[in-house]
Coordinates of N, CA and C in Angstrom, one line a residue:
X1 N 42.9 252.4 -42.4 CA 42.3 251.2 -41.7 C 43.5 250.4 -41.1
X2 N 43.2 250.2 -39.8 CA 44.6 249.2 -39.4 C 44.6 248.1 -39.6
X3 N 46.0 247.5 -39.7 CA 46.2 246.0 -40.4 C 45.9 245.2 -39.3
X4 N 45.3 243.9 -39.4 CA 44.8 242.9 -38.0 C 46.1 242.4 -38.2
X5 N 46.9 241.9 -36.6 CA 47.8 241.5 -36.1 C 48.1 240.1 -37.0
X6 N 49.1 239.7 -37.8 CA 49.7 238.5 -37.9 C 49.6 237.3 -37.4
X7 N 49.2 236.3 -37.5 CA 48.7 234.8 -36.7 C 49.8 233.7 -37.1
X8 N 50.2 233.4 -35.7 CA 51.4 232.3 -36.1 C 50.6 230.8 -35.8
X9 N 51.5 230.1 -34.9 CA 51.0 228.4 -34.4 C 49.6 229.2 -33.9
X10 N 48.8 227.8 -33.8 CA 47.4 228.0 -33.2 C 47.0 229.2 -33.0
X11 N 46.6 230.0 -34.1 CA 46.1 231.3 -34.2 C 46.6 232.8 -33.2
X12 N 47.7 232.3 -32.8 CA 48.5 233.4 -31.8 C 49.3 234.7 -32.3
X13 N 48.7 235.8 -32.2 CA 49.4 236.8 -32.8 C 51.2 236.4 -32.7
X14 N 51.4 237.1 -34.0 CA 53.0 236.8 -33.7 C 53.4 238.1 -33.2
X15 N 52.8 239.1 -32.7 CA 53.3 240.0 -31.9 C 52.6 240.2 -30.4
X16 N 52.1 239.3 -30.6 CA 51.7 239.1 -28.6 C 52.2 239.2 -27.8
X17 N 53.4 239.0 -27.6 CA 54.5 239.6 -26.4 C 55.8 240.6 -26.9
X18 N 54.9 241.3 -28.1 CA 55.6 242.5 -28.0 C 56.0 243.2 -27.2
X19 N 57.4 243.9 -26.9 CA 57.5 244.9 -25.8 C 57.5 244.0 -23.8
X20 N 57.4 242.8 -24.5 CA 57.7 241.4 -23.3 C 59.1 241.3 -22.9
X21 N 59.6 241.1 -21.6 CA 60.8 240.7 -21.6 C 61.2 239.1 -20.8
X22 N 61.7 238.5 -21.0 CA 61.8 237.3 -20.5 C 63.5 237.1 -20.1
X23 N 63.5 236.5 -18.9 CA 64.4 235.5 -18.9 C 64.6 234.3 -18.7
X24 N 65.3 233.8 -19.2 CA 65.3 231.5 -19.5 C 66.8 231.1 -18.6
X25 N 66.4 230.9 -18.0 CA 68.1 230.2 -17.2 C 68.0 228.9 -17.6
X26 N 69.0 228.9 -18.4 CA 69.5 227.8 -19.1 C 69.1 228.4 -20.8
X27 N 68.3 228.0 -21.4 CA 68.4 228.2 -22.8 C 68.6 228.2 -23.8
X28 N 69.6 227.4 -23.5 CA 70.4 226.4 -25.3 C 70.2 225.3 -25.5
X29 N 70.0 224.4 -24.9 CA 69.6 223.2 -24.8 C 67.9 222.8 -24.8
X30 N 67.7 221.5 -26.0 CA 66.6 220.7 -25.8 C 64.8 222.2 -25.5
X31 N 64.4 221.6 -24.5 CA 63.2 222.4 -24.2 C 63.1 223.6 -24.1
X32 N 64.6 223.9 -23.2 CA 65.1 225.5 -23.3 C 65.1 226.3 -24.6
X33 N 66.0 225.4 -25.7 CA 65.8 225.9 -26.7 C 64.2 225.9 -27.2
X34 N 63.5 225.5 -27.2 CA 62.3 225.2 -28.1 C 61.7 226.8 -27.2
X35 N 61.3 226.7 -25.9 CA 60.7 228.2 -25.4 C 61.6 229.3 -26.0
X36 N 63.0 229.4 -26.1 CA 63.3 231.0 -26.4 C 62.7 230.7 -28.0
X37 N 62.6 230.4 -29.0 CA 62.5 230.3 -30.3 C 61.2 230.8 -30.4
X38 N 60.2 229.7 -29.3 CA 58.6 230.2 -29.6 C 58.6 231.8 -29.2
X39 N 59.5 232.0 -27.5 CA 59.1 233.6 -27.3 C 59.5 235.1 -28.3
X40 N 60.9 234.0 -29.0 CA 60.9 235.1 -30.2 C 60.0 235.1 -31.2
X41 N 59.4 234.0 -31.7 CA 58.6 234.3 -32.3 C 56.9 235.0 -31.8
X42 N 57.2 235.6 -30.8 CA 56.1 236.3 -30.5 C 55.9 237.5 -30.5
X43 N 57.4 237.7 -30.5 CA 57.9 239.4 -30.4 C 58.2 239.1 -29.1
X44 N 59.2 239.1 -28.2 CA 59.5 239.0 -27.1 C 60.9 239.3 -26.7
X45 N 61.8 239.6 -25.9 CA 62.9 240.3 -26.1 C 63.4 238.7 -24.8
X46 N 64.7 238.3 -25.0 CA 65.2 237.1 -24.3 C 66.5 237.3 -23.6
X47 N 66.4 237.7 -22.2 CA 67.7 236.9 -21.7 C 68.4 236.0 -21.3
X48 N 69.4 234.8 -21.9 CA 69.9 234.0 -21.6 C 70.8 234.2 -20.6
X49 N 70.6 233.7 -19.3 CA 71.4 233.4 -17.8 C 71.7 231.8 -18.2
X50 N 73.5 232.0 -18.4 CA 73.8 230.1 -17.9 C 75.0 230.2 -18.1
X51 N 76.3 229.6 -18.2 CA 77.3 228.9 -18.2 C 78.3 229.2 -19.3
X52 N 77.4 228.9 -20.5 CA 78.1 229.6 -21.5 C 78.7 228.8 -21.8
X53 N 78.7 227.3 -21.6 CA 79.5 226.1 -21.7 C 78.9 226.0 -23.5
X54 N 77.5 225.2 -23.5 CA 77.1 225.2 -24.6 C 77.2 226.1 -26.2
X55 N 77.1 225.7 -27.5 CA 77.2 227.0 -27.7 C 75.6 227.6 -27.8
X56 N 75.7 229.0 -28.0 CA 74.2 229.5 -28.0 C 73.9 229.4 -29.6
X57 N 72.6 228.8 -30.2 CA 72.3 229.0 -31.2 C 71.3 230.3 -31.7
X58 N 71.3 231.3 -30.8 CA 70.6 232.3 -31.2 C 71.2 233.8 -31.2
X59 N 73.0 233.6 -31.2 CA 73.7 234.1 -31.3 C 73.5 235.0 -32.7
X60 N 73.9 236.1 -32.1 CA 73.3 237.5 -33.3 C 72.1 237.5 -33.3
X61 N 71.0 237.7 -32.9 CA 69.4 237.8 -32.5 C 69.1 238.9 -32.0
X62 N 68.7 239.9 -32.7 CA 68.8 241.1 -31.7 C 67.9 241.3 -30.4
X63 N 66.8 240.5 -30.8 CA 66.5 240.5 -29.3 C 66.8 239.5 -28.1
X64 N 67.9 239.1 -28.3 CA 68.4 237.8 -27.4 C 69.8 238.3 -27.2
X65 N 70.0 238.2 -25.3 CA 71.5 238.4 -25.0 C 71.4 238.0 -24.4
X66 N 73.0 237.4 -23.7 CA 73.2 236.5 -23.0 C 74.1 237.0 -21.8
X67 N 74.0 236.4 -20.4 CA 74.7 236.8 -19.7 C 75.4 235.7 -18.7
X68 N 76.6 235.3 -18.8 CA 77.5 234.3 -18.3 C 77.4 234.2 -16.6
X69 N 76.8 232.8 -16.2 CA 77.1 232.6 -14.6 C 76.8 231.6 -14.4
X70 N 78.0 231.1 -13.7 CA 77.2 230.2 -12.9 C 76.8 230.0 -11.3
X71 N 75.7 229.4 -11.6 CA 75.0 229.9 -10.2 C 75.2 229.2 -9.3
X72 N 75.8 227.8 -9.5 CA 76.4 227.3 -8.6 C 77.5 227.8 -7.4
X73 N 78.5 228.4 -8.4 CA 80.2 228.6 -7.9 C 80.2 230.4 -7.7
X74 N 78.8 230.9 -8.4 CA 79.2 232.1 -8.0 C 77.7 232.7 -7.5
X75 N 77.4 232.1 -6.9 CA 76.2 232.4 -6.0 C 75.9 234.4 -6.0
X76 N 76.2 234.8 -6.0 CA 76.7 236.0 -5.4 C 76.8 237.2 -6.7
X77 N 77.0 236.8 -7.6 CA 76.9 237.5 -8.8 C 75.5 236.6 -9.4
X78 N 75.6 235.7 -9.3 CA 74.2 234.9 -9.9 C 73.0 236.0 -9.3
X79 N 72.7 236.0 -8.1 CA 71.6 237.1 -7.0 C 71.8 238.5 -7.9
X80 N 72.7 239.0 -7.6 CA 73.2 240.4 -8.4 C 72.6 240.6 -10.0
X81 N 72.5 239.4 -10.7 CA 71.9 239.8 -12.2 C 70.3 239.4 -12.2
X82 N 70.1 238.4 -11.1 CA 68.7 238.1 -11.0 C 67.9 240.1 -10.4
X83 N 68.8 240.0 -9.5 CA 68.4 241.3 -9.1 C 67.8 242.4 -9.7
X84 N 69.2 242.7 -10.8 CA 68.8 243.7 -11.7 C 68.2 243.5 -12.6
X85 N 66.8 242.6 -13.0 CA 66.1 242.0 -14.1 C 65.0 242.9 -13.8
X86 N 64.7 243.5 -15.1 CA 63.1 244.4 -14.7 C 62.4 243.4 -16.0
X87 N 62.1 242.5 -15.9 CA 61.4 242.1 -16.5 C 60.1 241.1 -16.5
X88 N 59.2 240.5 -17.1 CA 57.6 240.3 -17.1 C 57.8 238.7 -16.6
X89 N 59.1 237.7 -16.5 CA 58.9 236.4 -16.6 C 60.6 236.1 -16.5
X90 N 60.9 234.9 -15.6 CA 61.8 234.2 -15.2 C 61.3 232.7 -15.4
X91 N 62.2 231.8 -16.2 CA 61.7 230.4 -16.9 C 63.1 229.9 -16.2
X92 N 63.2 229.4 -15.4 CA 64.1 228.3 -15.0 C 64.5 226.8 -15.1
X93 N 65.0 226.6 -16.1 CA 65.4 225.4 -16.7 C 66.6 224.4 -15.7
X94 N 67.1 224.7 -14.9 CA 68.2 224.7 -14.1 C 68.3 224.7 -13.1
X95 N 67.3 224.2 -12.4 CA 67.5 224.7 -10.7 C 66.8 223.1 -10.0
X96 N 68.1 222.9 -9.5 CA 68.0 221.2 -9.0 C 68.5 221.4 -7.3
X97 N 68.7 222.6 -6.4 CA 68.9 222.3 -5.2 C 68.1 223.5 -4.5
X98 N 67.6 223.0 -3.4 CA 66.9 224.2 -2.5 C 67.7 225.8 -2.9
X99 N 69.0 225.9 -2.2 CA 69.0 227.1 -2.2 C 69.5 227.3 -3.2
X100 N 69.4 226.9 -4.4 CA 69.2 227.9 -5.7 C 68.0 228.4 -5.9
X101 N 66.9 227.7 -5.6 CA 65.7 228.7 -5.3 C 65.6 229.9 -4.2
X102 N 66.1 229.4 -3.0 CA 66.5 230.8 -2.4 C 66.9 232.2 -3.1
X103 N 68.1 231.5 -3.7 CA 68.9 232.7 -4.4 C 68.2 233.0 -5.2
X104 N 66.8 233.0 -6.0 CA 65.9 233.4 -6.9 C 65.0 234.2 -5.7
X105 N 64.0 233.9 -4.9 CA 63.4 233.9 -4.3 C 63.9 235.4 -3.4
X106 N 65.1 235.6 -2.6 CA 65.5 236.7 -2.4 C 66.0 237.6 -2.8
X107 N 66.4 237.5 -4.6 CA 66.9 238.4 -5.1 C 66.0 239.1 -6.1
X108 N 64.6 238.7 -6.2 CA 63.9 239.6 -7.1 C 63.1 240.3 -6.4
X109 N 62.6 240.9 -7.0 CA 62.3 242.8 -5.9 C 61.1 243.1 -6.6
X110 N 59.9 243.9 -6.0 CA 59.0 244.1 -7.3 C 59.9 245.6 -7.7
X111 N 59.5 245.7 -9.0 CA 59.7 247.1 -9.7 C 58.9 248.3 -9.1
X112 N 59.4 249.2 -8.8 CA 58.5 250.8 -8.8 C 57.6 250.4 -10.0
X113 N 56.3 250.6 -9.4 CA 55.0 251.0 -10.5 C 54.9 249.6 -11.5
X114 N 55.8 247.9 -11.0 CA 55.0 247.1 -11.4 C 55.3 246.1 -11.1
X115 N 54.5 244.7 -11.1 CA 54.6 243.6 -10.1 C 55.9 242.7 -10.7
X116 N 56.6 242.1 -9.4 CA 58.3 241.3 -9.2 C 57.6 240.1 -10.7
X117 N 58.4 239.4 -11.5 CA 58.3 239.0 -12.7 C 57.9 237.6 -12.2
X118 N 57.0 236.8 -13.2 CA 56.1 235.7 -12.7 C 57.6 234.5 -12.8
X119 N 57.8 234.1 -12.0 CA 57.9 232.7 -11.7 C 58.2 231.5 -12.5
X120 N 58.5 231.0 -13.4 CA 58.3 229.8 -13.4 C 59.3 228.4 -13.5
X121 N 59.3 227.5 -12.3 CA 60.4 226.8 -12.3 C 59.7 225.7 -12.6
X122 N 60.9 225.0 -13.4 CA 60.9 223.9 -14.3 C 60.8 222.6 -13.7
X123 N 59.9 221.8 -13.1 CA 60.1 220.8 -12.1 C 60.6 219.6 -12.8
X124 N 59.8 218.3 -12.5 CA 59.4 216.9 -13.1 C 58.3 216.4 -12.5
X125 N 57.8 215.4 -13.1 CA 56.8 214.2 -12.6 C 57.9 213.3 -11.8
X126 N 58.9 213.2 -12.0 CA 59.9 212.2 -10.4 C 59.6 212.7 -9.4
X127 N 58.9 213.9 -9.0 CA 58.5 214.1 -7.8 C 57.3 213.3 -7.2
X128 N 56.6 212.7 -8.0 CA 56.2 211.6 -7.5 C 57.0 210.2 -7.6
X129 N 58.1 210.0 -7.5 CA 58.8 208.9 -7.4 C 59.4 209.4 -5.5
X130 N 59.2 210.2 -5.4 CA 59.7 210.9 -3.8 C 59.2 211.4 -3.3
X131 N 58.0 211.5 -3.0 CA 56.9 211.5 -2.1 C 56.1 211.0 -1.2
X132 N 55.8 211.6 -0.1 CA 55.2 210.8 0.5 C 53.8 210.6 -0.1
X133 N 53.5 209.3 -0.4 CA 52.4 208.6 -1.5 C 51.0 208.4 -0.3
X134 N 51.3 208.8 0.9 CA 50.1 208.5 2.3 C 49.2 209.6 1.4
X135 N 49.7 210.5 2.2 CA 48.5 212.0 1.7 C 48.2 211.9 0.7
X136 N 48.8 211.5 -0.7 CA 48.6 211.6 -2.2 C 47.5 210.6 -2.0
X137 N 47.5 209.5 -1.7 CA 46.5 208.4 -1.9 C 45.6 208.8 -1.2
X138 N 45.5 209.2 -0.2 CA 44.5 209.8 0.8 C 43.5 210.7 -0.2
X139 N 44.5 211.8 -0.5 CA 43.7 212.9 -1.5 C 42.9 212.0 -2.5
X140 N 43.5 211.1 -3.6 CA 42.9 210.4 -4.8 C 41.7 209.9 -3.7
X141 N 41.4 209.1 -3.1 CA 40.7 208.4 -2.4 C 39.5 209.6 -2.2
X142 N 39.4 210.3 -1.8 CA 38.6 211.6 -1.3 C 38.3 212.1 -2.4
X143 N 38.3 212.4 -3.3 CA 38.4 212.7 -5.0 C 37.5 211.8 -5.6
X144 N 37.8 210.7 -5.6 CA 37.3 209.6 -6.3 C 35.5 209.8 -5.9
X145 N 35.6 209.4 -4.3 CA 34.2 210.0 -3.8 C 33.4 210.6 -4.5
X146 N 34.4 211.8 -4.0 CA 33.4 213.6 -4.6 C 32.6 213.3 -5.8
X147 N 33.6 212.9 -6.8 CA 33.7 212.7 -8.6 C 32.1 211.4 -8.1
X148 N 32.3 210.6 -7.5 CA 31.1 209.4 -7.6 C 30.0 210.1 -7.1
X149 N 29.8 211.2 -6.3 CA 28.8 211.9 -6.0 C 28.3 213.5 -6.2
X150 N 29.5 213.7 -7.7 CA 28.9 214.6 -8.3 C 29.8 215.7 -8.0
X151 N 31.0 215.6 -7.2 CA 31.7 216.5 -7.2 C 32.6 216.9 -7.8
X152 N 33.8 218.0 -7.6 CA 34.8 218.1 -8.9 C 36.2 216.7 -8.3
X153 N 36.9 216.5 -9.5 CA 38.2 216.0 -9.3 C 39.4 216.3 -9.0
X154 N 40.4 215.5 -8.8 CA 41.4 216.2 -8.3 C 42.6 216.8 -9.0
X155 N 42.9 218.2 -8.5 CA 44.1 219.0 -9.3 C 45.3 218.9 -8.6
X156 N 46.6 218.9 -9.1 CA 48.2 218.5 -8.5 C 47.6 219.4 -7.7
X157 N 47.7 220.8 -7.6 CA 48.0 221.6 -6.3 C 47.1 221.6 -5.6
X158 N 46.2 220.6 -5.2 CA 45.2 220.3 -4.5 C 45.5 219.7 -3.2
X159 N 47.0 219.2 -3.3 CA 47.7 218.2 -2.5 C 49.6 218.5 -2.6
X160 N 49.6 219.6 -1.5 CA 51.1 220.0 -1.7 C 51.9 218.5 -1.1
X161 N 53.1 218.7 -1.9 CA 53.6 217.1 -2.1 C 54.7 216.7 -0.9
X162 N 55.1 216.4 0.1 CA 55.9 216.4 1.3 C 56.8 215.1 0.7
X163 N 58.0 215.6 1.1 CA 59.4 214.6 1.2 C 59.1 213.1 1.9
X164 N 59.0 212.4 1.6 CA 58.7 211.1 2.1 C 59.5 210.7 3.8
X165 N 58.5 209.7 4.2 CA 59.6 208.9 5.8 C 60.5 208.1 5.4
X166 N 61.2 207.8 6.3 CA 62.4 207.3 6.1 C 62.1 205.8 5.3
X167 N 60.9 205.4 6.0 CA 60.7 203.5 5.5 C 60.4 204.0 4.0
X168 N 59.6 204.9 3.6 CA 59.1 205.1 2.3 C 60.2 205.3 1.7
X169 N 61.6 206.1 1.7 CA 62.2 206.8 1.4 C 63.7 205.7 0.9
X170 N 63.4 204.1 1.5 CA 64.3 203.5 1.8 C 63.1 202.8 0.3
X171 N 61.7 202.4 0.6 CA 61.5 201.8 -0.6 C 61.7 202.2 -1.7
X172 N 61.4 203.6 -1.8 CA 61.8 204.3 -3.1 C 63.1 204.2 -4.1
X173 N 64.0 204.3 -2.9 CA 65.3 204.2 -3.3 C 65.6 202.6 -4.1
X174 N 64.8 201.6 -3.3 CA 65.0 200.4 -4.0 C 64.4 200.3 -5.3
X175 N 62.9 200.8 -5.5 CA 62.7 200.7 -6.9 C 63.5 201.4 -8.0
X176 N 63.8 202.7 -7.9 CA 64.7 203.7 -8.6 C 65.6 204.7 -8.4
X177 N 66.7 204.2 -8.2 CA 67.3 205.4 -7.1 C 67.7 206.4 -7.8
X178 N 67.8 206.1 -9.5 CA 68.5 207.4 -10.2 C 66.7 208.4 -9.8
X179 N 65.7 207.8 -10.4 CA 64.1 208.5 -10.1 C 64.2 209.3 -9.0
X180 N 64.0 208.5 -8.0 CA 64.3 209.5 -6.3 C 65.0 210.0 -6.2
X181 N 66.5 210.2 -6.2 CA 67.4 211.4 -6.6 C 67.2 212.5 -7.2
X182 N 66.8 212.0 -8.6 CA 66.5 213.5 -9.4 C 65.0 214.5 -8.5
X183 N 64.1 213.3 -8.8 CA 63.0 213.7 -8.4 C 62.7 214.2 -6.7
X184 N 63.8 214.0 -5.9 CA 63.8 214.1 -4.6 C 64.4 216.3 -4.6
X185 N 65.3 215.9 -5.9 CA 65.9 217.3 -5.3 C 65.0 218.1 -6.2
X186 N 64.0 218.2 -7.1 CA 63.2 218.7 -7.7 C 62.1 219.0 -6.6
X187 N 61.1 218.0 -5.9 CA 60.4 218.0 -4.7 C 61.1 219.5 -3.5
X188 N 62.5 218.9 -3.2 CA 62.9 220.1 -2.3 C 62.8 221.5 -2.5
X189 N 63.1 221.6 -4.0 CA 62.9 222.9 -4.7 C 61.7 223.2 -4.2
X190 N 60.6 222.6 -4.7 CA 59.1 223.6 -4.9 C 58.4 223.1 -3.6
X191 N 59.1 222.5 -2.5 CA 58.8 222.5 -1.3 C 59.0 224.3 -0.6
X192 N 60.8 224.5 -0.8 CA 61.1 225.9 -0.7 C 60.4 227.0 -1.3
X193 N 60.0 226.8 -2.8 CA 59.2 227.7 -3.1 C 58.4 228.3 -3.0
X194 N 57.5 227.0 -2.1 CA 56.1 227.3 -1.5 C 56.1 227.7 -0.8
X195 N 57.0 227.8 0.1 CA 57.4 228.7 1.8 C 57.9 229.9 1.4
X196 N 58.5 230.3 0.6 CA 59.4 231.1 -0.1 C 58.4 232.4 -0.1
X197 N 57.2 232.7 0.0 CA 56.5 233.4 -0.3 C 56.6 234.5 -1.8
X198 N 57.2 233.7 -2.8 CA 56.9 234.7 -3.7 C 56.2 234.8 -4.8
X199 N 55.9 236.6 -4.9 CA 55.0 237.0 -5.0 C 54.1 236.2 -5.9
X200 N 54.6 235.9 -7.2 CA 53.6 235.1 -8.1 C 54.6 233.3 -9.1
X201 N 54.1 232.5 -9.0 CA 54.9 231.8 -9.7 C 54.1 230.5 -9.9
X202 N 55.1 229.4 -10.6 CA 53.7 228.0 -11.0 C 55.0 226.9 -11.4
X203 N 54.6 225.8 -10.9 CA 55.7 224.6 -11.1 C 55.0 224.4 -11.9
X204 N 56.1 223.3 -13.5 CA 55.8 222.5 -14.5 C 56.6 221.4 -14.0
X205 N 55.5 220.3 -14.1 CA 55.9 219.1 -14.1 C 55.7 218.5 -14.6
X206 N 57.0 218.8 -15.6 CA 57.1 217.8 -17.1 C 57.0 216.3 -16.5
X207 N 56.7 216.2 -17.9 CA 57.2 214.2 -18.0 C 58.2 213.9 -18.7
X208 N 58.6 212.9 -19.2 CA 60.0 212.8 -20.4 C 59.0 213.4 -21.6
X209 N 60.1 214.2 -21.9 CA 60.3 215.0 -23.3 C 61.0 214.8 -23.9
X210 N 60.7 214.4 -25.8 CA 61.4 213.6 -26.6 C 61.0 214.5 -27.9
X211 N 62.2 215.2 -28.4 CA 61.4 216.1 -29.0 C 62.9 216.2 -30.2
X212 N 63.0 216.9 -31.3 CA 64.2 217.7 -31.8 C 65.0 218.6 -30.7
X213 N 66.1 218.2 -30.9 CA 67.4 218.7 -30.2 C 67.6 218.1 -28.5
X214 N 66.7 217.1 -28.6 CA 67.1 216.3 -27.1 C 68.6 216.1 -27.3
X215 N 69.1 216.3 -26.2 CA 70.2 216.3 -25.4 C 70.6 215.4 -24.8
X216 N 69.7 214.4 -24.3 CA 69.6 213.3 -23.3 C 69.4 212.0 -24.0
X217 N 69.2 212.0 -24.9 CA 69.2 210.2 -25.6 C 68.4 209.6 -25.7
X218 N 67.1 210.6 -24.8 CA 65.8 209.7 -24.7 C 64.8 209.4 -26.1
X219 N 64.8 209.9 -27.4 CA 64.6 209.4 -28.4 C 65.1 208.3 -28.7
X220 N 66.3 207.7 -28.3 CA 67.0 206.3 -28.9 C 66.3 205.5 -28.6
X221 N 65.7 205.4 -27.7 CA 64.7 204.2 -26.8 C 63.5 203.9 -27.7
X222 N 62.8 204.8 -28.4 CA 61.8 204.9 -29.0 C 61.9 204.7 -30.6
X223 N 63.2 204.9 -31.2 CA 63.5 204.5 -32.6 C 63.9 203.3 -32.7
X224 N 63.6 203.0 -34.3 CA 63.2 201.5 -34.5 C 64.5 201.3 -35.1

């Protein structure tokens, strides 16, 4: 009689992405850390792409290796390992200028006999701090409607998000310029992405995350 699969958090086999391969660019740090830990815990095999600055806490892991670059300064070896990745998932923790998405975007390939590895870049919610807010309000406004007359509501990719005009772009900056900055070069990314044609992928846009092993200090704000 076979044994029923193992159940971890919220009833999820702990061998569900058995025989899975992932890669995390970035992955020592804060949220990065929290995804490789879960995908090991699923059965999942991990490669860490980053710098190498940090140290790795999942050193000796047999299913976790790590591979040193940076993708800034070495553009060119960065493409070259993305290249050779045959694997089911790319989680990008790390990617704050257009053509580092390029350099994603052109160097994955589908596999012989199976589809190029899904996608997923790590955005923010500051991309609405650098947006053009016309169309966004436009969309809400049309939405609102629908919803009053029985239609559905509105979803983020309902309303791809455009770089703001100059007057907007000059307000923004006055309310929060560290916001617009971050969130302006986040926007550019998944502006590129979307043109970028590839094959499968999905923005996360977090909010602040305040969790164990923050990195950033944003729990001090909230302790008493």
């Amino acid at each position: 009689m076979a044994s029923s699969p193992r159940e971890g958090e919220n009833g999820i086999p702990c061998e569900a992405l058995s025989g899975k391969k992932y890669m995390v660019i970035g992955g020592t740090q804060f949220m990065g850390r929290h995804l490789v830990s879960k995908l090991l815990s699923l059965g999942a095999e991990v490669v860490l792409l980053n710098r190498g600055k940090t140290p790795n806490p999942f050193e000796g892991h047999p299913r976790v290796s790590l591979l040193r670059c940076d993708r800034l300064n070495q553009r060119a070896a960065f493409r070259r390992i993305v290249r050779k990745f045959a694997g089911d998932g790319i989680v990008d923790f790390v990617c704050f200028k257009p053509h580092s998405i390029r350099d994603v975007i052109t160097s994955v390939k589908r596999q012989e006999g199976r589809p190029a590895p899904h996608y997923v870049f790590i955005s923010s919610d500051s991309v609405f701090m650098a947006v053009d807010r016309t169309a966004v309000d436009a969309a809400h406004a049309r939405a609102q409607a629908s919803s009053q007359s029985g239609g559905g509501g509105l979803r983020e990719e309902d309303v791809p998000l455009e770089p703001p005009s100059a007057e907007a772009k000059a307000a923004a900056l006055r309310r929060n310029a560290y916001q617009f900055g971050y969130g302006s070069g986040k926007l550019k990314c998944e502006v590129e992405l979307r043109g970028g044609r590839y094959p499968e992928y999905s923005c996360l846009r977090l909010p602040d995350v305040i969790g164990q092993f923050d990195n950033l200090g944003r729990h001090l704000s909230v302790q008493e």
